[in-house]
């Protein structure tokens, strides 16, 4: 079946602009996660949704970052007033539930470049 | 101190040999541990998880966990060139059931 999909695959923007990154989880998966991966580093947790609600947003770096999942499926990560330091690959993952034993399946990522 | 530490490598291993990848973690309350493989330009892929002390084998892969020493390792037997990738050690946060904390990864290169 279809895996996790993310759009766009690449996004180039200018400092100060607003961007939206989209994630389509695997159908039926209730848990959805956003990570950010900088070059040479492992993914860094940002936020996790169980259904429509953000169950843990402790990884969001500041209030410029916000994510929604209004219908419990597709999620959008929103970044306001982008900064050069926001440049990274943004990864989305989904799992059937939020149990520890559930595998998180990653999407291909969106590479964000802030000029 | 980083929560999950790995040697960045590169680790170079001849084809057919055993590759040994190591990881330490700082939170003694951690219970769930994972190894992900990430090819260059691709997203991470789960290859092993382990929850109990001791060894867990799956094909050519063996994960080892020692909670007393806060140490996790991954052994790859009969290494193949296709095993060349970055291997990410990850730990489930004990304070948040679904928050995974990743190490920086070890780059493994299998030389023919």
Tab-separated table of C-alpha atoms in Angstrom:
chain	number	residue	atom	x	y	z
A	1	UNK	CA	0.000	0.000	0.000
A	2	UNK	CA	0.955	3.654	-0.165
A	3	UNK	CA	3.475	4.894	2.349
A	4	UNK	CA	3.750	8.261	4.057
A	5	UNK	CA	3.882	11.051	1.526
A	6	UNK	CA	5.149	14.588	1.986
A	7	UNK	CA	4.820	17.657	-0.193
A	8	UNK	CA	6.633	19.520	-1.464
A	9	UNK	CA	9.805	17.461	-1.717
A	10	UNK	CA	11.847	20.650	-1.859
A	11	UNK	CA	11.007	24.166	-0.743
A	12	UNK	CA	13.218	27.203	-1.179
A	13	UNK	CA	12.092	30.388	0.511
A	14	UNK	CA	13.447	33.702	1.623
A	15	UNK	CA	14.136	34.707	5.184
A	16	UNK	CA	11.022	36.081	6.820
A	17	UNK	CA	8.529	34.223	4.637
A	18	UNK	CA	5.824	31.796	5.748
A	19	UNK	CA	5.884	28.146	4.668
A	20	UNK	CA	3.581	25.161	4.974
A	21	UNK	CA	4.740	21.564	4.757
A	22	UNK	CA	2.217	18.794	4.232
A	23	UNK	CA	2.187	15.188	5.395
A	24	UNK	CA	-0.179	12.403	4.290
A	25	UNK	CA	0.158	9.464	6.701
A	26	UNK	CA	-0.469	5.837	5.901
A	27	UNK	CA	-4.218	5.272	5.712
A	28	UNK	CA	-5.628	4.220	9.076
A	29	UNK	CA	-2.635	5.325	11.130
A	30	UNK	CA	-3.807	7.362	14.096
A	31	UNK	CA	-0.416	8.573	15.284
A	32	UNK	CA	1.593	11.133	13.316
A	33	UNK	CA	4.986	12.639	14.104
A	34	UNK	CA	7.083	15.504	12.792
A	35	UNK	CA	10.869	15.507	13.007
A	36	UNK	CA	13.562	17.831	11.732
A	37	UNK	CA	16.914	16.559	10.518
A	38	UNK	CA	19.914	18.794	9.980
A	39	UNK	CA	22.948	17.681	8.010
A	40	UNK	CA	25.027	15.145	9.891
A	41	UNK	CA	22.500	14.823	12.698
A	42	UNK	CA	19.773	12.379	13.600
A	43	UNK	CA	16.111	13.375	13.372
A	44	UNK	CA	14.988	15.725	16.125
A	45	UNK	CA	11.460	15.278	17.489
A	46	UNK	CA	9.130	18.244	16.988
A	47	UNK	CA	5.533	17.194	17.670
A	48	UNK	CA	3.307	14.142	17.860
A	49	UNK	CA	-0.420	13.840	17.135
A	50	UNK	CA	-2.791	11.178	18.356
A	51	UNK	CA	-5.858	11.659	16.199
A	52	UNK	CA	-6.577	15.362	15.817
A	53	UNK	CA	-4.875	16.552	18.974
A	54	UNK	CA	-1.229	17.352	19.601
A	55	UNK	CA	-0.291	14.899	22.352
A	56	UNK	CA	3.256	16.212	22.736
A	57	UNK	CA	4.573	19.435	21.169
A	58	UNK	CA	7.599	19.740	23.433
A	59	UNK	CA	10.016	19.628	20.493
A	60	UNK	CA	8.730	22.704	18.671
A	61	UNK	CA	11.671	25.127	18.923
A	62	UNK	CA	9.633	28.328	19.351
A	63	UNK	CA	6.272	29.911	18.629
A	64	UNK	CA	7.098	30.391	14.948
A	65	UNK	CA	6.405	26.697	14.500
A	66	UNK	CA	2.876	25.328	14.556
A	67	UNK	CA	1.265	22.114	13.312
A	68	UNK	CA	-2.302	21.013	12.773
A	69	UNK	CA	-4.134	17.816	11.951
A	70	UNK	CA	-7.781	18.948	11.770
A	71	UNK	CA	-9.387	15.714	10.558
A	72	UNK	CA	-7.006	13.225	12.104
A	73	UNK	CA	-5.324	12.363	8.824
A	74	UNK	CA	-3.312	14.938	6.845
A	75	UNK	CA	-1.079	17.216	8.882
A	76	UNK	CA	0.463	20.569	8.049
A	77	UNK	CA	3.565	22.002	9.683
A	78	UNK	CA	3.569	25.780	9.506
A	79	UNK	CA	6.622	27.968	9.974
A	80	UNK	CA	6.251	31.725	10.272
A	81	UNK	CA	8.980	34.333	9.691
A	82	UNK	CA	11.443	31.695	8.511
A	83	UNK	CA	15.084	32.014	9.501
A	84	UNK	CA	18.191	30.577	7.853
A	85	UNK	CA	18.575	28.242	10.818
A	86	UNK	CA	15.258	26.606	9.918
A	87	UNK	CA	16.907	25.042	6.860
A	88	UNK	CA	16.733	21.261	7.279
A	89	UNK	CA	14.885	18.178	6.089
A	90	UNK	CA	11.482	17.959	7.747
A	91	UNK	CA	10.401	14.356	8.189
A	92	UNK	CA	6.926	13.072	8.913
A	93	UNK	CA	6.221	9.606	10.288
A	94	UNK	CA	3.076	7.696	11.130
A	95	UNK	CA	2.251	4.580	13.137
A	96	UNK	CA	-0.922	2.528	13.579
A	97	UNK	CA	-1.328	3.700	17.177
A	98	UNK	CA	0.911	5.424	19.694
A	99	UNK	CA	2.015	2.245	21.410
A	100	UNK	CA	5.758	1.973	21.995
A	101	UNK	CA	5.790	-1.270	20.034
A	102	UNK	CA	4.326	0.328	16.916
A	103	UNK	CA	6.831	0.999	14.153
A	104	UNK	CA	7.044	4.585	12.970
A	105	UNK	CA	7.125	4.722	9.162
A	106	UNK	CA	8.884	7.738	7.748
A	107	UNK	CA	8.016	9.729	4.671
A	108	UNK	CA	10.636	10.929	2.176
A	109	UNK	CA	10.894	14.346	3.814
A	110	UNK	CA	10.690	17.947	2.668
A	111	UNK	CA	14.008	19.712	2.221
A	112	UNK	CA	13.535	23.320	3.326
A	113	UNK	CA	16.115	25.904	2.334
A	114	UNK	CA	15.820	29.414	3.726
A	115	UNK	CA	17.929	31.933	1.811
B	1	UNK	CA	25.814	15.196	27.731
B	2	UNK	CA	23.779	14.101	24.721
B	3	UNK	CA	20.840	11.828	25.451
B	4	UNK	CA	21.933	9.294	22.818
B	5	UNK	CA	25.576	9.110	21.768
B	6	UNK	CA	27.139	7.360	18.815
B	7	UNK	CA	30.515	7.486	17.146
B	8	UNK	CA	29.992	9.338	13.876
B	9	UNK	CA	32.445	7.143	11.964
B	10	UNK	CA	33.001	6.414	9.198
B	11	UNK	CA	33.378	2.790	10.149
B	12	UNK	CA	34.952	0.799	7.319
B	13	UNK	CA	34.450	-2.957	7.297
B	14	UNK	CA	35.461	-5.492	4.631
B	15	UNK	CA	32.700	-7.354	2.828
B	16	UNK	CA	31.765	-10.552	4.639
B	17	UNK	CA	33.037	-9.376	8.030
B	18	UNK	CA	31.013	-8.424	11.120
B	19	UNK	CA	30.173	-4.748	11.547
B	20	UNK	CA	29.723	-3.629	15.160
B	21	UNK	CA	27.889	-0.390	15.910
B	22	UNK	CA	27.627	1.027	19.413
B	23	UNK	CA	25.437	3.488	21.251
B	24	UNK	CA	25.082	4.785	24.803
B	25	UNK	CA	22.128	6.593	26.336
B	26	UNK	CA	21.855	8.826	29.366
B	27	UNK	CA	18.362	8.271	30.790
B	28	UNK	CA	18.367	5.166	32.955
B	29	UNK	CA	14.565	5.053	32.780
B	30	UNK	CA	14.570	4.330	29.046
B	31	UNK	CA	12.902	1.054	28.138
B	32	UNK	CA	12.664	0.856	24.341
B	33	UNK	CA	15.528	1.001	21.882
B	34	UNK	CA	15.688	1.081	18.116
B	35	UNK	CA	18.139	0.889	15.256
B	36	UNK	CA	17.292	2.715	12.036
B	37	UNK	CA	19.162	2.571	8.761
B	38	UNK	CA	19.332	5.681	6.583
B	39	UNK	CA	20.720	5.652	3.073
B	40	UNK	CA	22.089	8.923	1.769
B	41	UNK	CA	19.255	11.234	0.744
B	42	UNK	CA	16.593	8.846	2.012
B	43	UNK	CA	14.445	8.662	5.129
B	44	UNK	CA	15.184	6.414	8.135
B	45	UNK	CA	13.980	2.823	8.059
B	46	UNK	CA	13.518	0.710	11.205
B	47	UNK	CA	15.622	-2.448	11.155
B	48	UNK	CA	15.584	-3.602	14.787
B	49	UNK	CA	13.943	-2.828	18.113
B	50	UNK	CA	14.803	-4.275	21.514
B	51	UNK	CA	13.188	-3.918	24.928
B	52	UNK	CA	14.846	-6.580	27.090
B	53	UNK	CA	18.401	-7.049	28.248
B	54	UNK	CA	20.350	-9.484	26.130
B	55	UNK	CA	20.471	-10.260	22.439
B	56	UNK	CA	17.810	-10.172	19.774
B	57	UNK	CA	18.538	-11.684	16.382
B	58	UNK	CA	16.830	-11.064	13.043
B	59	UNK	CA	18.558	-12.528	10.021
B	60	UNK	CA	22.042	-11.022	9.726
B	61	UNK	CA	21.277	-8.416	12.397
B	62	UNK	CA	21.682	-8.805	16.170
B	63	UNK	CA	20.763	-6.073	18.616
B	64	UNK	CA	22.303	-6.193	22.088
B	65	UNK	CA	21.048	-4.306	25.130
B	66	UNK	CA	22.717	-3.825	28.487
B	67	UNK	CA	20.564	-1.571	30.661
B	68	UNK	CA	23.010	-1.626	33.585
B	69	UNK	CA	25.694	-0.124	31.351
B	70	UNK	CA	23.173	1.948	29.346
B	71	UNK	CA	24.578	0.492	26.176
B	72	UNK	CA	22.986	-0.716	22.941
B	73	UNK	CA	24.776	-2.274	20.017
B	74	UNK	CA	24.007	-3.598	16.564
B	75	UNK	CA	25.968	-6.379	14.908
B	76	UNK	CA	25.717	-7.001	11.190
B	77	UNK	CA	27.057	-10.376	10.112
B	78	UNK	CA	28.306	-11.174	6.609
B	79	UNK	CA	28.384	-7.467	5.745
B	80	UNK	CA	27.353	-6.567	2.212
B	81	UNK	CA	28.054	-3.416	0.195
B	82	UNK	CA	24.309	-2.725	0.378
B	83	UNK	CA	24.688	-2.351	4.154
B	84	UNK	CA	26.675	0.849	3.566
B	85	UNK	CA	24.518	3.537	5.171
B	86	UNK	CA	24.182	5.636	8.306
B	87	UNK	CA	22.849	3.713	11.295
B	88	UNK	CA	20.830	5.693	13.803
B	89	UNK	CA	20.429	4.524	17.377
B	90	UNK	CA	17.184	5.721	18.964
B	91	UNK	CA	15.604	5.587	22.386
B	92	UNK	CA	11.967	6.018	23.384
B	93	UNK	CA	11.706	8.860	25.872
B	94	UNK	CA	10.592	7.499	29.249
B	95	UNK	CA	8.599	10.670	29.870
B	96	UNK	CA	6.631	10.673	26.616
B	97	UNK	CA	5.405	7.368	25.254
B	98	UNK	CA	5.898	8.088	21.580
B	99	UNK	CA	8.782	10.538	21.512
B	100	UNK	CA	11.863	8.950	19.981
B	101	UNK	CA	15.263	10.496	20.627
B	102	UNK	CA	17.848	9.794	17.956
B	103	UNK	CA	21.603	9.737	18.067
B	104	UNK	CA	23.600	11.473	15.348
B	105	UNK	CA	24.269	8.205	13.553
B	106	UNK	CA	27.295	6.151	12.586
B	107	UNK	CA	28.289	6.071	8.940
B	108	UNK	CA	29.142	2.498	7.894
B	109	UNK	CA	31.053	1.705	4.728
B	110	UNK	CA	31.442	-1.883	3.513
B	111	UNK	CA	34.426	-2.215	1.212
B	112	UNK	CA	34.314	-4.982	-1.440
